[in-house]
């Protein structure tokens, strides 16, 4: 494709960002012909004639050869993307929820329609992690991907730990900066990170794992007491996504969990809306990728990189395969469980071997040697915080 004629869906944080970037870079030979949005009466920082609320103004226009899908409605996005493929249009999307939910189907459809389907912005914002896993690490057997892959929860945890902001205030600040999904529960319950981890697991290992097999707990239960405990022990709490295989290539952990990071852990430097990803390789050992994981321009930078790639006909090749793999081995872990004051005493020894326990009038915690699978029933209990230890 020499000249790209773009139909843009969405003119929010990211959509307007990519519009601005393309408007100032005519050398890219990528022109936005039409923008489809939801609410026609909003004021827009772009010529009014570009806007429409009818998806078919893009999808049925044979002059548009690239669809950039940047809306916050995963269901509508799914139908847009499928129709775009069927019309022979390549697609760039940042919609990790939609991509994770329909991963294998969308990859199959894009291949059948012989179009490109790229989604670098769907995982870790500005960090080129998908393309690296696809291309650079093709020959280096990857052993694990571990990272802070959700900018908004990282922003909230940083403000709670370093500025002593209460959770609600830190969330509001993250929202004001455009780091939070329209539905914040996607972020704080760890679901956004889970969607991204599913995508990264495919590109790292060639395996597709169902969402319900990814052990997931967000940051919603972390208390002030947990933060004080962490500070006293010189630990830092981060929401960590992990996907690991053993020497035989079997999945040995796929999880999103709050974790205590020890003093010299490389991910400890990743604060605010930044993301950090450690890629473990059999030959390369460990490599650290760091960059902004959310926000208008960092996310636009990943979309822009996909636009350039599509000009040269780039497609993900999925050379490691696309295999449904829902079996994850039990992963041993040291886990901290704290209970809020209004909870009755729980016998936590049924969830693993008790290593340490402490209780005062308003707070109690127990440290267990256990497996993530055994501890899972505690995740949904109100007033129970679960934080695993990382080495
Ligand atoms: N924000 C980030 O930092 C970030 C980072 C990585 C990935 N993403 C992903 O990028 C996508 C967009 O995020 P955002 O933060 O830019 O969202 P946003 O600011 O909430 O904007 C959403 C846009 O989608 C439009 N829209 C919603 N439903 C639509 C429909 N059915 N048809 C057409 N347009 C529709 C809205 O139209 P109106 O303007 O008319 O309301 C709005 O322009 C999401 O999938 C998100 O997960 C965001």
Coordinates of C-alpha atoms and ligand atoms in Angstrom, one line a residue:
X1 CA 0.0 0.0 0.0
X2 CA 1.7 3.2 -1.0
X3 CA -0.9 5.7 0.2
X4 CA -3.0 4.9 3.2
X5 CA -6.5 6.2 3.2
X6 CA -7.8 5.8 6.7
X7 CA -11.2 5.4 8.3
X8 CA -10.8 6.2 12.0
X9 CA -13.3 4.9 14.6
X10 CA -13.2 6.9 17.8
X11 CA -12.0 10.4 18.6
X12 CA -11.3 10.2 22.3
X13 CA -8.0 10.1 24.2
X14 CA -6.2 8.0 21.6
X15 CA -8.3 8.7 18.4
X16 CA -7.8 12.4 18.7
X17 CA -4.1 11.8 19.4
X18 CA -3.5 9.9 16.2
X19 CA -5.5 12.4 14.3
X20 CA -3.3 15.2 15.6
X21 CA -0.1 13.3 14.9
X22 CA -1.1 12.4 11.3
X23 CA -2.2 16.0 10.6
X24 CA 1.3 17.3 11.5
X25 CA 3.2 14.6 9.5
X26 CA 2.2 14.8 5.8
X27 CA 5.3 12.9 4.9
X28 CA 3.7 9.7 6.2
X29 CA 1.3 9.6 3.3
X30 CA -1.5 8.5 5.5
X31 CA -4.7 10.5 5.3
X32 CA -7.7 10.3 7.5
X33 CA -10.7 10.4 5.2
X34 CA -13.6 9.9 7.7
X35 CA -14.0 9.7 11.5
X36 CA -16.9 7.7 13.0
X37 CA -17.9 8.6 16.5
X38 CA -20.8 7.9 18.8
X39 CA -22.1 11.3 19.9
X40 CA -22.6 13.8 17.0
X41 CA -23.1 16.9 19.1
X42 CA -19.7 16.9 20.9
X43 CA -17.4 19.7 20.0
X44 CA -14.4 18.3 18.1
X45 CA -10.9 19.7 17.4
X46 CA -11.1 18.8 13.7
X47 CA -13.2 19.8 10.6
X48 CA -16.8 18.9 11.1
X49 CA -17.2 17.4 7.6
X50 CA -14.9 14.5 8.6
X51 CA -17.3 13.2 11.2
X52 CA -20.1 10.7 11.0
X53 CA -22.0 8.3 13.3
X54 CA -22.6 5.7 10.6
X55 CA -20.0 3.0 10.6
X56 CA -20.8 2.1 7.0
X57 CA -19.5 5.5 5.9
X58 CA -16.1 3.9 6.5
X59 CA -16.8 0.2 6.0
X60 CA -18.6 0.6 2.6
X61 CA -16.2 3.1 1.2
X62 CA -13.9 1.3 -1.3
X63 CA -11.5 4.2 -1.2
X64 CA -10.6 3.5 2.5
X65 CA -8.0 0.8 2.7
X66 CA -7.1 1.0 6.4
X67 CA -9.4 1.1 9.5
X68 CA -8.0 2.3 12.8
X69 CA -10.4 1.2 15.5
X70 CA -10.0 3.3 18.7
X71 CA -13.4 3.1 20.4
X72 CA -14.2 2.1 24.0
X73 CA -17.0 -0.4 23.2
X74 CA -15.5 -3.9 22.8
X75 CA -18.7 -5.4 21.3
X76 CA -19.2 -2.6 18.7
X77 CA -15.5 -2.8 17.9
X78 CA -15.7 -6.6 17.3
X79 CA -18.4 -6.1 14.6
X80 CA -16.6 -3.2 13.0
X81 CA -13.3 -5.2 12.8
X82 CA -15.0 -8.3 11.3
X83 CA -16.8 -6.2 8.7
X84 CA -13.7 -4.3 7.8
X85 CA -11.8 -7.6 7.2
X86 CA -14.7 -8.8 5.0
X87 CA -14.4 -5.6 2.9
X88 CA -10.7 -6.3 2.4
X89 CA -9.5 -3.5 4.7
X90 CA -6.5 -3.9 7.0
X91 CA -7.2 -3.0 10.7
X92 CA -5.2 -1.4 13.5
X93 CA -6.8 -1.7 16.9
X94 CA -5.9 -0.8 20.5
X95 CA -8.9 -2.6 22.0
X96 CA -7.3 -5.3 24.2
X97 CA -10.6 -6.4 25.6
X98 CA -12.1 -7.0 22.1
X99 CA -8.9 -8.6 20.9
X100 CA -8.4 -10.9 23.9
X101 CA -12.1 -12.0 23.8
X102 CA -12.0 -12.9 20.1
X103 CA -8.3 -13.6 19.6
X104 CA -8.2 -16.8 17.5
X105 CA -11.3 -15.9 15.5
X106 CA -10.0 -12.5 14.5
X107 CA -6.6 -13.9 13.5
X108 CA -8.3 -16.5 11.4
X109 CA -10.6 -14.0 9.7
X110 CA -7.7 -11.6 9.0
X111 CA -5.7 -14.4 7.4
X112 CA -8.7 -15.6 5.3
X113 CA -9.3 -12.1 4.1
X114 CA -5.6 -11.6 3.4
X115 CA -5.4 -8.3 5.4
X116 CA -3.1 -7.1 8.1
X117 CA -4.4 -7.0 11.7
X118 CA -2.0 -5.2 14.0
X119 CA -2.5 -4.2 17.6
X120 CA 0.8 -3.0 19.2
X121 CA -1.1 -0.3 21.2
X122 CA -3.2 -3.0 22.9
X123 CA -0.4 -4.1 25.2
X124 CA 1.9 -1.8 27.1
X125 CA 1.2 1.5 25.2
X126 CA 4.3 2.8 23.7
X127 CA 6.5 -0.2 24.4
X128 CA 7.0 -2.3 21.2
X129 CA 6.6 -5.5 23.0
X130 CA 4.4 -7.5 20.6
X131 CA 6.5 -6.8 17.6
X132 CA 9.6 -7.8 19.6
X133 CA 8.1 -11.0 20.8
X134 CA 7.0 -11.8 17.2
X135 CA 10.2 -10.8 15.4
X136 CA 13.2 -10.4 17.5
X137 CA 12.7 -13.3 19.9
X138 CA 11.7 -15.7 17.2
X139 CA 14.9 -17.7 17.5
X140 CA 15.5 -17.3 21.2
X141 CA 13.4 -19.6 23.2
X142 CA 11.4 -17.4 25.6
X143 CA 11.1 -18.6 29.2
X144 CA 8.9 -15.9 30.6
X145 CA 7.3 -12.5 30.3
X146 CA 6.8 -10.6 33.6
X147 CA 5.7 -7.0 33.8
X148 CA 3.8 -4.1 34.9
X149 CA 1.4 -3.9 32.0
X150 CA -1.4 -1.6 33.3
X151 CA -0.5 2.0 33.5
X152 CA -3.5 3.2 35.5
X153 CA -3.2 0.8 38.4
X154 CA 0.6 1.5 38.5
X155 CA -0.2 5.2 38.6
X156 CA -2.7 4.6 41.5
X157 CA -0.3 2.4 43.5
X158 CA 2.6 4.9 43.0
X159 CA 0.5 7.8 44.3
X160 CA -0.8 5.8 47.2
X161 CA 2.7 4.7 48.2
X162 CA 4.7 7.8 47.5
X163 CA 2.2 10.6 48.1
X164 CA 0.1 8.8 50.7
X165 CA -3.0 9.5 48.5
X166 CA -6.1 7.6 49.4
X167 CA -7.2 5.0 46.7
X168 CA -10.2 7.1 45.5
X169 CA -8.2 10.2 45.1
X170 CA -5.4 8.4 43.2
X171 CA -8.0 6.9 40.9
X172 CA -9.5 10.3 40.2
X173 CA -6.1 11.7 39.3
X174 CA -5.4 8.8 37.0
X175 CA -8.8 9.4 35.3
X176 CA -8.1 13.1 34.9
X177 CA -4.9 12.2 33.1
X178 CA -6.7 9.8 30.6
X179 CA -4.9 6.7 31.9
X180 CA -8.0 4.8 33.0
X181 CA -10.4 2.8 30.8
X182 CA -14.0 4.3 30.5
X183 CA -15.0 1.4 32.8
X184 CA -12.4 1.7 35.6
X185 CA -13.2 -1.8 37.0
X186 CA -11.4 -3.2 33.9
X187 CA -8.2 -1.7 35.3
X188 CA -8.5 -2.0 39.1
X189 CA -9.8 -5.6 39.0
X190 CA -6.8 -6.7 36.9
X191 CA -9.0 -7.5 33.9
X192 CA -7.2 -5.1 31.5
X193 CA -3.9 -6.6 32.5
X194 CA -5.3 -10.1 32.0
X195 CA -6.5 -9.2 28.5
X196 CA -3.0 -7.9 27.6
X197 CA -1.3 -11.0 29.2
X198 CA -3.5 -13.3 27.1
X199 CA -2.2 -11.4 24.0
X200 CA 1.4 -11.4 25.2
X201 CA 1.2 -15.2 26.0
X202 CA 0.2 -15.9 22.4
X203 CA 3.1 -13.8 20.9
X204 CA 5.6 -15.2 23.4
X205 CA 4.8 -18.9 23.4
X206 CA 2.2 -19.5 20.6
X207 CA -0.4 -20.4 23.2
X208 CA -3.9 -19.1 23.6
X209 CA -5.1 -19.3 27.2
X210 CA -8.7 -18.8 28.3
X211 CA -9.3 -15.8 30.5
X212 CA -10.7 -17.9 33.4
X213 CA -7.5 -19.9 33.5
X214 CA -5.4 -16.8 34.1
X215 CA -5.2 -16.3 37.9
X216 CA -6.3 -12.7 38.4
X217 CA -6.6 -10.3 41.3
X218 CA -6.5 -6.6 41.0
X219 CA -5.5 -3.8 43.4
X220 CA -9.0 -3.2 44.7
X221 CA -8.3 -4.8 48.1
X222 CA -5.0 -3.3 48.9
X223 CA -5.1 -1.4 52.2
X224 CA -3.2 1.4 53.9
X225 CA -2.0 -1.3 56.3
X226 CA -0.5 -3.3 53.4
X227 CA 1.3 -0.2 52.2
X228 CA 2.7 0.5 55.7
X229 CA 3.8 -3.2 55.9
X230 CA 5.6 -2.9 52.5
X231 CA 7.4 0.3 53.5
X232 CA 8.6 -1.1 56.8
X233 CA 10.1 -4.2 55.0
X234 CA 11.5 -2.0 52.1
X235 CA 9.2 -3.7 49.6
X236 CA 7.1 -2.1 46.9
X237 CA 3.6 -3.2 45.8
X238 CA 3.0 -3.5 42.1
X239 CA 0.4 -5.3 40.0
X240 CA 2.4 -7.9 38.2
X241 CA 1.5 -10.0 35.2
X242 CA 3.4 -13.2 34.7
X243 CA 3.5 -15.8 31.9
X244 CA 6.1 -18.5 32.2
X245 CA 6.9 -21.9 30.7
X246 CA 9.0 -24.7 32.2
X247 CA 11.9 -26.4 30.4
X248 CA 9.5 -28.7 28.5
X249 CA 7.6 -25.7 27.2
X250 CA 4.5 -26.2 29.4
X251 CA 2.8 -23.2 31.0
X252 CA 3.8 -23.1 34.6
X253 CA 2.2 -19.7 35.5
X254 CA -0.2 -17.2 33.9
X255 CA -1.3 -14.7 36.5
X256 CA -2.0 -11.1 37.3
X257 CA -1.5 -10.4 41.0
X258 CA -0.4 -7.7 43.3
X259 CA 3.2 -8.5 44.3
X260 CA 5.9 -7.3 46.8
X261 CA 9.0 -6.4 44.8
X262 CA 12.3 -6.6 46.8
X263 CA 14.9 -3.9 46.9
X264 CA 16.8 -4.5 43.6
X265 CA 14.0 -5.8 41.4
X266 CA 14.2 -4.1 38.0
X267 CA 10.5 -3.5 37.8
X268 CA 10.6 -1.5 41.0
X269 CA 11.8 1.6 39.0
X270 CA 8.5 1.5 37.0
X271 CA 6.3 4.2 38.5
X272 CA 3.2 6.2 37.6
X273 CA 1.7 5.4 34.1
X274 CA 4.9 3.7 33.0
X275 CA 5.0 0.1 32.1
X276 CA 8.0 -2.3 32.4
X277 CA 8.3 -5.7 30.9
X278 CA 11.0 -8.3 31.6
X279 CA 11.5 -10.9 28.8
X280 CA 13.3 -14.0 29.9
X281 CA 15.1 -16.0 27.1
X282 CA 17.1 -19.2 27.2
X283 CA 20.0 -17.5 25.4
X284 CA 19.5 -13.8 26.1
X285 CA 18.7 -14.3 29.8
X286 CA 16.7 -11.3 31.0
X287 CA 15.9 -8.1 29.1
X288 CA 14.0 -5.1 30.4
X289 CA 11.6 -2.9 28.3
X290 CA 10.4 0.3 29.8
X291 CA 8.1 3.1 28.6
X292 CA 4.8 4.9 28.9
X293 CA 1.9 2.4 29.0
X294 CA -1.0 4.7 28.7
X295 CA -2.0 8.3 27.6
X296 CA -2.7 10.0 24.4
X297 CA 0.7 10.4 22.7
X298 CA 2.4 7.2 24.0
X299 CA -0.5 5.1 22.7
X300 CA -0.6 7.1 19.5
X301 CA 3.1 6.3 19.0
X302 CA 2.3 2.5 18.9
X303 CA -0.6 3.1 16.5
X304 CA 1.7 5.2 14.3
X305 CA 4.3 2.4 14.2
X306 CA 1.6 0.0 13.1
X307 CA 0.5 2.4 10.3
X308 CA 4.1 2.5 9.0
X309 CA 4.3 -1.3 9.2
X310 CA 1.1 -1.7 7.2
X311 CA 2.4 0.5 4.5
X312 CA 5.0 -2.2 3.8
X313 CA 2.4 -5.0 4.0
X314 CA 3.5 -6.2 7.4
X315 CA 1.5 -9.0 9.1
X316 CA 2.1 -10.9 12.3
X317 CA 3.2 -14.4 11.3
X318 CA 2.4 -16.2 14.5
X319 CA 5.4 -18.5 13.8
X320 CA 5.3 -20.0 17.3
X321 CA 1.8 -21.2 16.5
X322 CA -1.7 -20.5 17.8
X323 CA -2.5 -23.4 20.1
X324 CA -5.3 -23.4 22.7
X325 CA -3.5 -24.3 26.0
X326 CA -5.6 -24.2 29.1
X327 CA -3.4 -26.4 31.3
X328 CA -1.3 -24.5 33.7
X329 CA 0.9 -26.3 36.2
X330 CA 0.5 -25.5 39.9
X331 CA 2.9 -22.6 40.8
X332 CA 4.5 -22.5 44.2
X333 CA 4.5 -19.1 45.8
X334 CA 5.0 -17.2 49.1
X335 CA 1.9 -15.2 49.6
X336 CA 0.8 -12.5 52.1
X337 CA -2.8 -12.3 53.1
X338 CA -4.2 -9.4 55.2
X339 CA -7.6 -9.2 56.7
X340 CA -9.5 -6.0 57.5
X341 CA -10.6 -5.3 61.1
X342 CA -14.3 -6.1 60.6
X343 CA -13.6 -9.6 59.4
X344 CA -13.8 -12.6 61.8
X345 CA -10.6 -14.6 62.2
X346 CA -10.1 -16.9 59.2
X347 CA -8.2 -20.2 59.5
X348 CA -5.8 -19.5 56.7
X349 CA -3.8 -22.8 57.3
X350 CA -6.3 -24.5 55.0
X351 CA -4.8 -22.5 52.1
X352 CA -1.2 -23.5 52.6
X353 CA 1.6 -23.7 55.2
X354 CA 1.7 -20.8 57.6
X355 CA 5.1 -19.1 57.7
X356 CA 4.3 -16.0 59.8
X357 CA 1.3 -14.5 61.4
X358 CA 0.5 -11.1 63.1
X359 CA -2.6 -9.6 64.5
X360 CA -3.4 -6.3 66.3
X361 CA -6.7 -4.6 67.0
X362 CA -7.3 -3.2 63.5
X363 CA -5.2 -5.4 61.1
X364 CA -3.9 -8.9 60.7
X365 CA -1.7 -10.7 58.2
X366 CA -0.5 -14.2 57.5
X367 CA 2.3 -15.3 55.2
X368 CA 1.7 -18.7 53.5
X369 CA 3.8 -21.0 51.4
X370 CA 1.2 -22.2 48.9
X371 CA 0.3 -22.4 45.3
X372 CA -1.6 -19.7 43.4
X373 CA -4.3 -22.2 42.6
X374 CA -4.8 -23.1 46.3
X375 CA -5.1 -19.4 47.3
X376 CA -7.5 -18.5 44.5
X377 CA -10.8 -18.9 46.6
X378 CA -9.6 -16.0 48.8
X379 CA -9.5 -13.5 45.9
X380 CA -13.2 -12.7 45.9
X381 CA -13.6 -12.3 49.7
X382 CA -14.4 -8.8 50.7
X383 CA -11.8 -7.3 53.0
X384 CA -9.1 -9.8 52.1
X385 CA -5.9 -8.6 50.5
X386 CA -3.6 -11.1 48.8
X387 CA -0.1 -10.1 47.7
X388 CA 2.5 -12.5 46.5
X389 CA 6.3 -12.2 47.0
X390 CA 8.6 -11.9 44.0
X391 CA 12.3 -12.7 44.2
Ligands
LIG1 N1 -6.4 5.8 26.8 C1 -5.3 5.1 26.7 O1 -4.2 5.4 27.3 C2 -5.3 3.8 26.0 C3 -4.1 3.0 26.0 C4 -4.0 1.8 25.2 C5 -5.2 1.4 24.6 N2 -6.4 2.1 24.7 C6 -7.6 1.6 24.0 O2 -7.9 2.4 23.0 C7 -9.3 2.4 22.8 C8 -9.8 3.9 22.9 O3 -9.5 4.4 24.2 P1 -9.7 5.9 24.6 O4 -9.0 6.1 25.9 O5 -9.2 6.8 23.4 O6 -11.3 6.0 24.8 P2 -12.2 7.3 25.0 O7 -11.3 8.5 25.2 O8 -13.2 6.9 25.9 O9 -12.8 7.5 23.5 C9 -13.7 6.6 23.0 C10 -14.2 7.0 21.6 O10 -14.9 6.0 21.1 C11 -16.1 6.5 20.5 N3 -17.1 5.5 20.4 C12 -17.7 4.7 21.4 N4 -18.5 3.8 20.9 C13 -18.5 4.0 19.6 C14 -19.2 3.4 18.5 N5 -20.1 2.4 18.8 N6 -19.0 3.8 17.3 C15 -18.2 4.8 17.0 N7 -17.5 5.5 18.0 C16 -17.7 5.0 19.3 C17 -16.5 7.7 21.4 O11 -17.3 8.6 20.7 P3 -17.8 10.0 21.2 O12 -16.5 10.9 21.2 O13 -18.8 10.4 20.3 O14 -18.3 9.7 22.6 C18 -15.1 8.3 21.7 O15 -14.7 9.1 20.6 C19 -9.9 1.5 23.9 O16 -10.1 0.2 23.3 C20 -8.8 1.5 24.9 O17 -8.8 0.2 25.6 C21 -6.4 3.3 25.4

